Coordinates of C-alpha atoms in Angstrom, one line a residue:
Chain V
M1 CA 153.6 96.9 310.4
A2 CA 152.1 94.5 307.8
A3 CA 153.6 96.5 304.9
S4 CA 157.1 96.3 306.4
N5 CA 157.1 92.5 306.0
A6 CA 155.6 92.5 302.5
K7 CA 158.1 92.6 299.6
C8 CA 158.0 94.4 296.2
T9 CA 155.4 97.0 297.4
R10 CA 154.7 100.1 295.4
L11 CA 156.0 103.0 297.4
T12 CA 153.2 105.5 297.6
G13 CA 151.1 107.7 299.9
S14 CA 151.9 107.5 303.6
L15 CA 154.4 104.7 303.0
V16 CA 156.9 107.2 301.6
K17 CA 157.0 109.2 304.8
Q18 CA 157.1 106.1 306.9
L19 CA 160.1 104.8 305.0
L20 CA 161.9 108.2 305.1
D21 CA 161.3 108.4 308.8
S22 CA 162.9 104.9 309.3
I23 CA 166.2 105.8 307.7
D24 CA 169.2 108.1 308.2
S25 CA 171.1 107.4 305.0
V26 CA 170.4 106.8 301.4
L27 CA 172.7 105.1 298.9
F28 CA 171.9 105.9 295.2
D29 CA 173.1 104.1 292.2
C30 CA 173.8 106.7 289.5
D31 CA 173.0 105.7 285.9
G32 CA 169.4 104.8 285.5
V33 CA 168.6 106.2 288.9
I34 CA 169.6 109.9 289.2
W35 CA 170.7 110.3 285.6
R36 CA 170.5 108.6 282.3
G37 CA 173.7 109.2 280.2
D38 CA 174.3 113.0 280.5
Q39 CA 170.7 114.0 281.5
A40 CA 169.5 114.2 285.1
I41 CA 166.3 112.2 285.8
P42 CA 163.8 115.1 286.1
G43 CA 163.4 116.0 289.8
A44 CA 166.3 113.9 290.9
P45 CA 168.6 116.9 292.0
D46 CA 165.7 118.3 294.1
V47 CA 165.2 114.9 295.7
I48 CA 168.9 114.6 296.7
N49 CA 169.1 118.2 297.8
L50 CA 166.0 117.9 299.9
L51 CA 167.0 114.7 301.5
K52 CA 170.1 116.5 302.7
K53 CA 168.1 119.4 304.0
N54 CA 166.0 116.9 305.9
G55 CA 169.1 115.7 307.6
K56 CA 169.7 112.5 305.6
R57 CA 173.2 111.5 304.5
V58 CA 173.4 110.7 300.8
F59 CA 175.9 108.6 299.0
F60 CA 176.5 107.7 295.3
V61 CA 177.4 104.0 294.8
T62 CA 178.4 103.0 291.3
N63 CA 180.0 100.0 289.6
N64 CA 181.4 102.2 286.9
S65 CA 185.2 102.0 287.1
T66 CA 186.0 104.6 284.4
K67 CA 185.6 107.7 286.5
T68 CA 187.4 109.1 289.6
R69 CA 185.5 110.5 292.6
K70 CA 186.4 113.9 291.4
M71 CA 184.9 113.3 287.9
Y72 CA 181.7 112.1 289.5
A73 CA 181.5 115.1 291.8
D74 CA 182.0 117.4 288.8
K75 CA 179.3 115.6 286.9
L76 CA 176.9 115.8 289.9
A77 CA 177.6 119.5 290.3
T78 CA 177.0 120.2 286.6
L79 CA 173.6 118.4 286.7
G80 CA 172.5 120.4 289.8
F81 CA 173.2 117.9 292.6
N82 CA 174.5 119.2 295.9
A83 CA 177.2 116.6 296.4
S84 CA 180.9 116.3 297.4
E85 CA 183.7 113.9 296.3
E86 CA 183.6 112.2 299.7
E87 CA 180.1 111.0 299.0
V88 CA 181.0 109.2 295.8
F89 CA 181.9 105.5 295.9
G90 CA 182.8 104.2 292.5
T91 CA 184.7 100.9 291.8
A92 CA 187.8 102.8 290.8
Y93 CA 188.0 104.3 294.2
C94 CA 186.8 101.2 296.1
S95 CA 189.3 99.0 294.3
A96 CA 192.0 101.3 295.6
M97 CA 190.6 101.2 299.1
Y98 CA 190.5 97.4 298.9
L99 CA 194.1 97.2 297.8
K100 CA 195.2 99.6 300.5
S101 CA 193.0 98.7 303.5
V102 CA 192.0 95.1 303.1
A103 CA 194.8 93.4 301.0
K104 CA 197.4 95.9 302.2
I105 CA 199.4 95.4 299.0
Q106 CA 203.2 96.1 299.3
G107 CA 204.1 96.5 295.7
K108 CA 202.7 97.4 292.3
V109 CA 199.4 96.6 290.5
Y110 CA 199.2 95.2 287.0
L111 CA 196.1 97.1 285.8
V112 CA 193.7 96.1 283.1
G113 CA 191.6 99.3 283.4
S114 CA 191.2 103.0 282.8
N115 CA 193.1 106.1 283.5
A116 CA 190.6 106.8 286.3
M117 CA 191.5 103.5 288.0
K118 CA 195.2 104.4 287.7
Q119 CA 194.6 107.7 289.3
E120 CA 192.5 106.4 292.2
I121 CA 195.0 103.6 292.9
E122 CA 198.0 105.9 292.7
N123 CA 196.1 108.4 295.0
V124 CA 196.3 105.8 297.8
G125 CA 200.0 105.5 297.3
I126 CA 200.1 102.3 295.2
Q127 CA 202.0 102.3 291.9
T128 CA 200.5 100.7 288.8
T129 CA 202.1 99.4 285.6
G130 CA 200.1 102.0 283.6
V131 CA 197.2 101.8 281.1
G132 CA 196.6 101.9 277.4
P133 CA 197.1 99.5 274.4
D134 CA 199.5 96.5 274.8
P135 CA 200.1 95.3 271.2
I136 CA 200.9 91.7 270.4
S137 CA 204.1 90.5 268.7
G138 CA 206.1 87.3 268.3
V139 CA 204.7 83.8 268.8
Q140 CA 203.3 81.7 271.7
I141 CA 206.6 81.1 273.5
D142 CA 207.3 84.8 273.4
W143 CA 203.9 85.6 275.0
A144 CA 204.6 83.0 277.7
N145 CA 208.0 84.7 278.4
V146 CA 206.7 88.3 278.2
S147 CA 208.6 90.6 280.5
L148 CA 207.0 91.0 283.9
D149 CA 207.5 93.6 286.6
P150 CA 208.8 91.7 289.7
E151 CA 207.2 94.3 292.0
V152 CA 203.7 93.4 290.8
K153 CA 201.7 91.9 293.7
A154 CA 198.2 92.2 292.3
V155 CA 196.2 92.1 289.1
V156 CA 193.2 94.4 289.0
V157 CA 190.7 94.1 286.2
G158 CA 188.2 96.9 285.5
F159 CA 186.7 98.3 282.3
D160 CA 189.4 98.6 279.7
Q161 CA 188.6 99.6 276.1
H162 CA 192.1 98.5 275.2
F163 CA 191.5 95.0 276.5
S164 CA 193.4 92.6 274.3
Y165 CA 194.8 89.0 274.1
M166 CA 198.2 90.4 275.2
K167 CA 196.6 92.0 278.3
L168 CA 194.8 88.7 279.1
N169 CA 198.1 86.9 278.7
R170 CA 200.1 89.3 280.9
A171 CA 197.4 89.0 283.6
L172 CA 197.7 85.2 283.3
Q173 CA 201.5 85.2 283.6
Y174 CA 201.2 87.3 286.8
L175 CA 198.4 85.2 288.2
C176 CA 200.4 81.9 287.7
N177 CA 202.0 83.1 290.9
P178 CA 199.5 81.9 293.5
S179 CA 200.5 84.7 295.9
C180 CA 199.5 87.4 293.3
L181 CA 196.2 88.9 294.3
F182 CA 193.4 89.0 291.8
V183 CA 190.8 91.8 292.0
G184 CA 187.8 92.6 289.7
T185 CA 185.9 95.9 289.9
N186 CA 182.5 94.4 289.0
T187 CA 180.8 91.6 287.1
D188 CA 178.2 93.5 285.0
T189 CA 178.0 91.6 281.7
R190 CA 176.8 94.6 279.7
L191 CA 176.8 98.4 279.8
P192 CA 173.3 99.5 278.8
L193 CA 173.0 102.6 276.6
E194 CA 170.1 104.7 275.4
G195 CA 167.7 103.1 272.9
G196 CA 168.1 99.5 274.2
K197 CA 171.7 99.3 273.0
A198 CA 174.5 97.9 275.0
V199 CA 178.2 97.3 274.9
P200 CA 180.2 94.5 276.7
G201 CA 180.6 95.2 280.4
T202 CA 183.6 94.6 282.7
G203 CA 182.2 91.2 283.7
C204 CA 183.3 89.8 280.3
L205 CA 186.8 90.9 280.9
V206 CA 186.9 89.6 284.4
K207 CA 185.5 86.2 283.2
A208 CA 188.1 85.9 280.5
V209 CA 190.9 86.5 283.0
E210 CA 189.3 84.1 285.6
T211 CA 189.1 81.4 282.9
A212 CA 192.8 81.8 282.0
A213 CA 193.9 82.0 285.7
Q214 CA 191.6 79.2 286.8
R215 CA 190.7 81.1 289.9
P216 CA 188.0 83.6 290.8
A217 CA 188.6 87.3 291.2
Q218 CA 187.8 89.1 294.5
V219 CA 185.0 91.4 293.3
V220 CA 184.8 94.8 294.8
G221 CA 181.6 96.2 293.2
K222 CA 177.9 95.6 293.9
P223 CA 176.6 93.1 294.9
S224 CA 179.8 92.5 296.9
N225 CA 179.4 93.6 300.5
F226 CA 182.8 95.5 300.2
M227 CA 181.1 98.4 298.4
F228 CA 178.8 99.1 301.4
D229 CA 181.4 98.3 304.0
C230 CA 183.5 101.0 302.4
V231 CA 180.8 103.6 303.0
A232 CA 179.7 102.2 306.4
K233 CA 183.2 102.2 307.8
Q234 CA 184.0 105.8 306.8
F235 CA 180.6 107.2 307.9
G236 CA 179.6 104.9 310.7
L237 CA 176.4 103.8 308.9
D238 CA 173.8 101.6 310.6
P239 CA 172.6 99.2 307.9
A240 CA 169.1 98.9 309.5
R241 CA 168.7 102.7 309.0
A242 CA 170.0 102.9 305.5
L243 CA 168.2 102.6 302.1
M244 CA 169.7 101.4 298.8
V245 CA 168.0 102.9 295.7
G246 CA 168.9 101.3 292.4
D247 CA 167.6 100.2 289.0
R248 CA 169.2 96.8 288.8
L249 CA 168.0 93.8 290.9
D250 CA 171.2 91.8 290.4
T251 CA 173.6 94.5 291.7
D252 CA 171.8 97.3 293.6
I253 CA 169.0 95.4 295.2
M254 CA 171.2 92.4 295.9
L255 CA 173.8 94.6 297.6
G256 CA 171.1 96.1 299.8
T257 CA 169.8 92.6 300.7
N258 CA 173.3 91.3 301.3
C259 CA 174.1 94.1 303.7
G260 CA 170.8 94.3 305.6
L261 CA 169.6 97.6 304.1
K262 CA 166.1 98.6 303.0
T263 CA 165.8 98.4 299.2
L264 CA 164.0 100.5 296.6
L265 CA 163.8 99.7 292.9
T266 CA 163.3 102.7 290.6
L267 CA 161.9 102.0 287.2
T268 CA 164.0 104.5 285.2
G269 CA 166.7 102.0 284.3
V270 CA 167.3 98.3 283.6
S271 CA 165.0 96.2 285.7
T272 CA 161.2 96.0 285.7
V273 CA 158.6 95.1 288.3
A274 CA 157.9 92.0 286.4
D275 CA 161.6 90.9 286.8
A276 CA 161.2 91.5 290.5
E277 CA 158.0 89.6 290.7
D278 CA 159.5 86.7 288.9
H279 CA 162.2 86.5 291.5
L280 CA 159.6 86.7 294.3
K281 CA 157.4 84.0 292.8
S282 CA 160.4 81.7 292.1
G283 CA 160.6 80.8 295.7
C284 CA 164.3 80.3 295.0
P285 CA 166.5 81.4 298.0
N286 CA 169.2 82.7 295.7
R287 CA 166.7 84.9 293.9
A288 CA 165.0 86.2 297.0
G289 CA 167.8 88.7 297.5
M290 CA 166.9 90.4 294.2
V291 CA 163.4 91.3 295.4
P292 CA 163.2 94.9 296.6
D293 CA 161.2 96.0 299.6
Y294 CA 159.6 98.8 297.5
Y295 CA 159.5 100.1 293.9
I296 CA 158.7 103.4 292.4
D297 CA 158.4 104.8 288.9
T298 CA 161.0 107.4 289.4
I299 CA 162.7 108.9 292.5
A300 CA 160.9 112.1 291.7
E301 CA 157.9 110.5 293.4
L302 CA 159.7 111.1 296.7
L303 CA 159.4 114.9 296.2
P304 CA 156.0 115.6 297.8
A305 CA 156.9 113.8 301.1
L306 CA 160.2 115.7 301.2
Q307 CA 158.6 119.1 300.4
G308 CA 155.7 118.6 302.8
Chain G
M11 CA 187.2 39.7 280.3
A12 CA 187.7 41.1 283.7
A13 CA 190.3 43.6 282.5
S14 CA 187.8 45.0 279.9
N15 CA 185.5 46.2 282.7
A16 CA 188.3 47.7 284.9
K17 CA 189.1 51.4 284.3
C18 CA 192.4 53.2 284.3
T19 CA 194.5 50.1 283.7
R20 CA 198.1 50.2 282.7
L21 CA 198.3 49.0 279.1
T22 CA 201.0 46.4 279.1
G23 CA 201.9 42.9 278.0
S24 CA 199.2 40.9 276.3
L25 CA 196.7 43.7 276.9
V26 CA 198.2 45.7 274.1
K27 CA 197.6 43.1 271.5
Q28 CA 194.1 42.4 272.9
L29 CA 193.2 46.1 272.6
L30 CA 194.7 46.4 269.1
D31 CA 192.7 43.3 268.0
S32 CA 189.5 44.8 269.3
I33 CA 189.7 48.0 267.2
D34 CA 189.7 49.1 263.5
S35 CA 190.4 52.8 264.0
V36 CA 192.6 55.0 266.2
L37 CA 192.0 58.7 266.8
F38 CA 195.1 60.5 268.0
D39 CA 195.2 63.9 269.6
C40 CA 198.4 65.7 268.4
D41 CA 200.2 68.0 270.8
G42 CA 201.4 66.0 273.9
V43 CA 200.6 62.7 272.1
I44 CA 202.4 62.3 268.8
W45 CA 204.5 65.4 269.1
R46 CA 205.4 68.1 271.6
G47 CA 205.8 71.5 269.9
D48 CA 208.0 70.9 266.9
Q49 CA 209.5 67.5 268.0
A50 CA 207.9 64.1 267.3
I51 CA 207.5 61.9 270.4
P52 CA 210.2 59.3 269.9
G53 CA 208.8 56.3 268.2
A54 CA 205.4 58.0 267.4
P55 CA 205.9 58.1 263.6
D56 CA 206.7 54.3 263.6
V57 CA 203.6 53.6 265.7
I58 CA 201.3 55.5 263.3
N59 CA 202.9 54.0 260.2
L60 CA 202.8 50.5 261.6
L61 CA 199.1 50.8 262.7
K62 CA 198.3 51.6 259.1
K63 CA 200.4 48.7 257.8
N64 CA 198.4 46.5 260.2
G65 CA 195.2 47.7 258.5
K66 CA 194.0 50.2 261.1
R67 CA 192.6 53.5 260.0
V68 CA 194.3 56.5 261.8
F69 CA 192.9 60.0 262.4
F70 CA 194.4 63.2 263.9
V71 CA 191.8 65.0 266.1
T72 CA 192.9 68.4 267.5
N73 CA 191.3 71.3 269.2
N74 CA 193.9 73.7 267.7
S75 CA 192.1 76.1 265.4
T76 CA 195.2 77.9 264.1
K77 CA 196.1 75.4 261.4
T78 CA 194.4 74.2 258.2
R79 CA 194.3 70.4 257.4
K80 CA 197.0 71.1 254.8
M81 CA 199.2 72.7 257.4
Y82 CA 198.8 69.7 259.7
A83 CA 199.5 67.3 256.9
D84 CA 202.7 69.2 256.0
K85 CA 203.8 69.1 259.7
L86 CA 203.0 65.4 259.9
A87 CA 205.0 64.7 256.8
T88 CA 208.0 66.7 258.0
L89 CA 208.1 64.8 261.3
G90 CA 208.0 61.4 259.5
F91 CA 204.3 60.5 259.8
N92 CA 202.6 58.8 256.9
A93 CA 199.4 60.8 256.9
S94 CA 197.1 62.6 254.5
E95 CA 195.0 65.8 254.8
E96 CA 191.8 63.8 254.8
E97 CA 192.9 62.2 258.1
V98 CA 193.2 65.5 259.9
F99 CA 190.3 66.9 261.9
G100 CA 191.1 70.2 263.5
T101 CA 188.6 72.7 264.9
A102 CA 189.3 75.1 262.0
Y103 CA 188.1 72.5 259.5
C104 CA 185.4 71.0 261.8
S105 CA 183.9 74.5 262.4
A106 CA 183.6 74.9 258.7
M107 CA 181.9 71.5 258.4
Y108 CA 179.5 72.5 261.2
L109 CA 178.6 75.7 259.5
K110 CA 178.0 74.0 256.2
S111 CA 176.5 70.6 257.0
V112 CA 174.7 71.1 260.4
A113 CA 173.8 74.8 260.6
K114 CA 173.6 75.2 256.8
I115 CA 174.5 78.9 257.0
Q116 CA 173.2 81.0 254.2
G117 CA 175.3 84.1 254.6
K118 CA 178.6 85.3 256.0
V119 CA 180.5 84.6 259.2
Y120 CA 181.8 87.2 261.6
L121 CA 185.1 85.5 262.6
V122 CA 187.1 86.0 265.8
G123 CA 189.9 83.7 264.7
S124 CA 192.9 82.9 262.6
N125 CA 193.8 83.0 259.0
A126 CA 193.6 79.2 259.0
M127 CA 190.0 79.4 260.1
K128 CA 189.2 81.9 257.4
Q129 CA 190.7 79.5 254.8
E130 CA 188.8 76.4 256.0
I131 CA 185.5 78.3 256.2
E132 CA 186.0 79.8 252.8
N133 CA 187.0 76.4 251.4
V134 CA 183.5 75.1 252.1
G135 CA 182.0 78.1 250.2
I136 CA 181.1 80.4 253.2
Q137 CA 182.4 84.0 253.2
T138 CA 183.9 85.6 256.3
T139 CA 184.3 89.2 257.3
G140 CA 188.1 88.6 257.5
V141 CA 190.7 88.4 260.3
G142 CA 193.3 90.7 261.9
P143 CA 193.3 93.6 264.3
D144 CA 190.1 95.7 264.9
P145 CA 191.2 98.9 266.6
I146 CA 189.0 100.8 268.9
S147 CA 187.9 104.4 268.4
G148 CA 185.2 106.8 269.5
V149 CA 183.1 106.4 272.7
Q150 CA 180.5 103.9 274.0
I151 CA 177.7 105.0 271.8
D152 CA 179.9 104.7 268.7
W153 CA 180.8 101.1 269.7
A154 CA 177.1 100.2 270.1
N155 CA 176.5 101.6 266.6
V156 CA 179.5 100.1 265.0
S157 CA 178.9 99.2 261.3
L158 CA 177.7 95.6 260.9
D159 CA 177.6 93.5 257.8
P160 CA 173.9 92.6 257.2
E161 CA 174.8 89.4 255.5
V162 CA 176.4 88.0 258.7
K163 CA 174.4 85.0 260.0
A164 CA 176.9 83.5 262.4
V165 CA 179.7 84.5 264.9
V166 CA 182.5 82.0 265.1
V167 CA 185.1 82.3 267.9
G168 CA 188.4 80.5 267.8
F169 CA 191.9 81.3 268.8
D170 CA 192.7 84.9 267.9
Q171 CA 195.8 86.7 269.0
H172 CA 194.2 89.9 267.9
F173 CA 191.2 89.4 270.3
S174 CA 190.2 92.9 271.6
Y175 CA 187.4 94.8 273.2
M176 CA 186.2 95.9 269.8
K177 CA 186.0 92.3 268.6
L178 CA 184.1 91.3 271.7
N179 CA 181.8 94.3 271.1
R180 CA 181.3 93.5 267.4
A181 CA 180.5 89.9 268.3
L182 CA 177.9 91.1 270.9
Q183 CA 176.3 93.4 268.4
Y184 CA 175.8 90.5 265.9
L185 CA 174.6 88.2 268.7
C186 CA 172.0 90.6 269.9
N187 CA 170.1 89.2 267.0
P188 CA 168.7 85.9 268.4
S189 CA 168.8 84.3 265.0
C190 CA 172.5 84.8 264.6
L191 CA 174.3 81.5 265.2
F192 CA 177.1 81.4 267.8
V193 CA 179.9 78.8 267.4
G194 CA 183.0 78.3 269.5
T195 CA 185.9 76.1 268.3
N196 CA 186.8 74.8 271.8
T197 CA 186.8 75.6 275.5
D198 CA 190.5 74.8 276.5
T199 CA 191.3 77.4 279.1
R200 CA 195.1 77.4 278.5
L201 CA 197.5 76.4 275.7
P202 CA 200.3 74.5 277.5
L203 CA 203.9 75.1 276.2
E204 CA 207.2 73.5 277.1
G205 CA 208.6 74.0 280.5
G206 CA 205.3 74.2 282.4
K207 CA 204.5 77.6 280.7
A208 CA 201.1 78.4 279.2
V209 CA 199.2 81.1 277.4
P210 CA 195.5 81.8 277.5
G211 CA 193.4 79.3 275.4
T212 CA 190.4 79.8 273.2
G213 CA 188.1 79.0 276.1
C214 CA 188.9 82.5 277.6
L215 CA 187.7 84.2 274.4
V216 CA 184.6 82.0 274.1
K217 CA 183.7 82.7 277.7
A218 CA 184.1 86.5 277.2
V219 CA 181.8 86.5 274.2
E220 CA 179.3 84.1 276.0
T221 CA 179.2 86.5 279.0
A222 CA 178.5 89.5 276.7
A223 CA 175.9 87.6 274.6
Q224 CA 174.3 86.0 277.6
R225 CA 174.0 82.7 275.7
P226 CA 176.2 79.7 275.3
A227 CA 178.3 78.9 272.2
Q228 CA 177.7 75.7 270.2
V229 CA 181.2 74.1 270.8
V230 CA 182.6 72.1 268.0
G231 CA 185.9 70.8 269.5
K232 CA 186.5 68.0 272.0
P233 CA 184.8 66.9 274.2
S234 CA 181.8 67.8 272.0
N235 CA 180.5 64.8 270.1
F236 CA 180.6 66.8 266.8
M237 CA 184.3 66.3 266.4
F238 CA 183.9 62.5 266.4
D239 CA 180.7 62.6 264.4
C240 CA 182.6 64.5 261.7
V241 CA 185.2 61.6 261.4
A242 CA 182.6 58.8 261.8
K243 CA 180.3 60.2 259.1
Q244 CA 183.0 60.6 256.5
F245 CA 184.7 57.2 257.2
G246 CA 181.8 55.1 258.5
L247 CA 183.4 54.4 261.8
D248 CA 182.0 52.0 264.4
P249 CA 182.6 53.7 267.8
A250 CA 182.8 50.3 269.5
R251 CA 185.8 49.4 267.4
A252 CA 187.6 52.8 267.7
L253 CA 190.2 54.0 270.2
M254 CA 190.8 57.6 271.3
V255 CA 194.3 58.3 272.4
G256 CA 195.0 61.6 274.2
D257 CA 196.9 63.4 276.9
R258 CA 194.0 65.4 278.4
L259 CA 191.2 63.8 280.5
D260 CA 188.8 66.8 280.1
T261 CA 188.9 66.9 276.3
D262 CA 190.4 63.7 274.7
I263 CA 189.2 61.1 277.2
M264 CA 185.9 62.8 277.7
L265 CA 185.3 62.8 274.0
G266 CA 186.0 59.1 273.8
T267 CA 183.6 58.4 276.7
N268 CA 180.9 60.6 275.3
C269 CA 181.0 58.8 271.9
G270 CA 181.4 55.2 273.2
L271 CA 185.0 54.7 272.1
K272 CA 187.7 52.9 274.0
T273 CA 190.1 55.4 275.6
L274 CA 193.8 55.5 276.2
L275 CA 195.6 58.2 278.2
T276 CA 199.3 58.8 277.3
L277 CA 201.5 60.5 279.9
T278 CA 203.6 62.6 277.5
G279 CA 201.3 65.6 277.9
V280 CA 199.1 67.4 280.3
S281 CA 197.2 64.9 282.5
T282 CA 198.6 62.4 285.0
V283 CA 197.5 59.0 286.3
A284 CA 196.9 60.7 289.7
D285 CA 194.4 63.1 287.9
A286 CA 192.6 60.1 286.4
E287 CA 192.5 58.2 289.7
D288 CA 191.1 61.3 291.5
H289 CA 188.2 61.3 289.0
L290 CA 187.8 57.5 289.4
K291 CA 187.7 57.7 293.2
S292 CA 185.4 60.7 293.3
G293 CA 182.4 58.5 292.4
C294 CA 181.1 61.6 290.7
P295 CA 179.1 60.7 287.6
N296 CA 180.3 63.9 285.8
R297 CA 183.9 62.9 286.4
A298 CA 183.5 59.3 285.4
G299 CA 183.8 60.3 281.8
M300 CA 187.3 61.5 282.4
V301 CA 188.6 58.2 283.5
P302 CA 190.4 56.4 280.6
D303 CA 190.1 52.6 280.1
Y304 CA 193.9 52.4 279.8
Y305 CA 197.0 54.5 280.3
I306 CA 200.5 54.3 278.9
D307 CA 203.8 56.2 279.5
T308 CA 204.1 57.0 275.8
I309 CA 202.5 55.7 272.6
A310 CA 206.0 54.2 271.7
E311 CA 205.0 51.4 274.1
L312 CA 202.6 50.2 271.4
L313 CA 205.6 49.4 269.1
P314 CA 206.5 45.9 270.2
A315 CA 203.0 44.6 269.7
L316 CA 202.8 46.3 266.3
Q317 CA 206.2 44.9 265.2
G318 CA 205.6 41.4 266.5

């Protein structure tokens, strides 16, 4: 009982089984948790497959907006995970769900994003203005008078390698209409790559559009509750009997805390135990949500309890 | 004496002459103050020319980074203003001065900006990596390993119609080196155009790069003191005997307050008297700096006192 109130506890020994017995569902972040780039974390497929054999429901919850559910399911299968499309909740799919089920958009979407986002949004029956480069021409007054599609009722900003001043401008022109909805997939500032490298994340693009529009985006991805609500609604999840496993304190662990889940930090990705302890020691209420209940070196450490 | 302590007073009658007698120098913002787009504000050239005849020093202080001092001097001459290049302080020029005189950069600049910025920076003897489009190719790992110029010691972000994901990425790769300087010309979120239209301002681009770099830019433009310091140092200005005239409370009037100048809001541009009164009534110390000493419908109202 004492351990259940402590925070940032190493998950080891009998605690593993106690935790597994206390939950019905596990939500996994993907990159840095079950794989790194194109390589599965050693043992991760066995962990997911055994969790399922032990009767747990498993979901994959990612802020990456550049892949459809189908693309994720294919990658999971290739790497040896027993997983289906319906278990994948990426921000491309969740943005589409938000537009359809929450905002109930009657019209088109101006999309700053990827082909995967276009597909997921069109899959729920909402048209987009398309993706790809939007080259600039003319002078300022031409930009302000750029042709707009009168059917557009929402601007959605996700990861877009073709992000440009003209796209920023077109988003602003739509968002000058206060009734135009503004959705961002996620606010990650960087996409971490192998070897400590990183490239700019979707958060940079969302921030640029927010600055121009002078209003905040409705963010769909972690740590926004919507991401969990999306899973919980479709599968009838009880938050108190669900576990969020992630490598980032500011997105994964914060989501878990925000939604009343148990939380487990795995050290195969971005955040460290020292980061978590800094949040814990800060005594700052805003940072308390970034302290996980448990941490573990790699999810492979769950294997013995699952095999036993 | 009472009037000199009041704030947000209509400048009229004998107050005009009192104010003019109390100052030696006048700093004018340009767009929305002495001109709108390509049209001089009626009477503005006479005001500037008469101020000079009356022995006042006049300066033009603008956050616009897309023009050189020479380009401004040419435009001023075309519209009938008696003005020289040396009186123009735009953020293209002031960024160059910052790099040379304050940061004392020994190396090149990675420039997200205009040809005018390139010219002003190269005019002070600092090389840039050039301007123009930077198309994207390859995949994430290629972007993280994009070729960098080892001589680059600073990233400077100004207005750039060719702003793109690849430029954002290249800026991030340079700024991952903590010794790389990061300068922004200004933080204006929108560029206002005639008819209530606007396009995204440099502030959006600076914010995107700040978000990726996870550190703030050193901002050169109004309301940063550097802009006034630049004028004051070159011309030996006494702030207590200088007047800042502008149409924006958050840049022009705030600069004046920050630097201890007298401030005059003119209503031919962005901000209104109601905006100023809202700041005054808020009682908020952060907003007090945006309350001008005086306001006026147009600077043409200074004419009678100057002709008298």
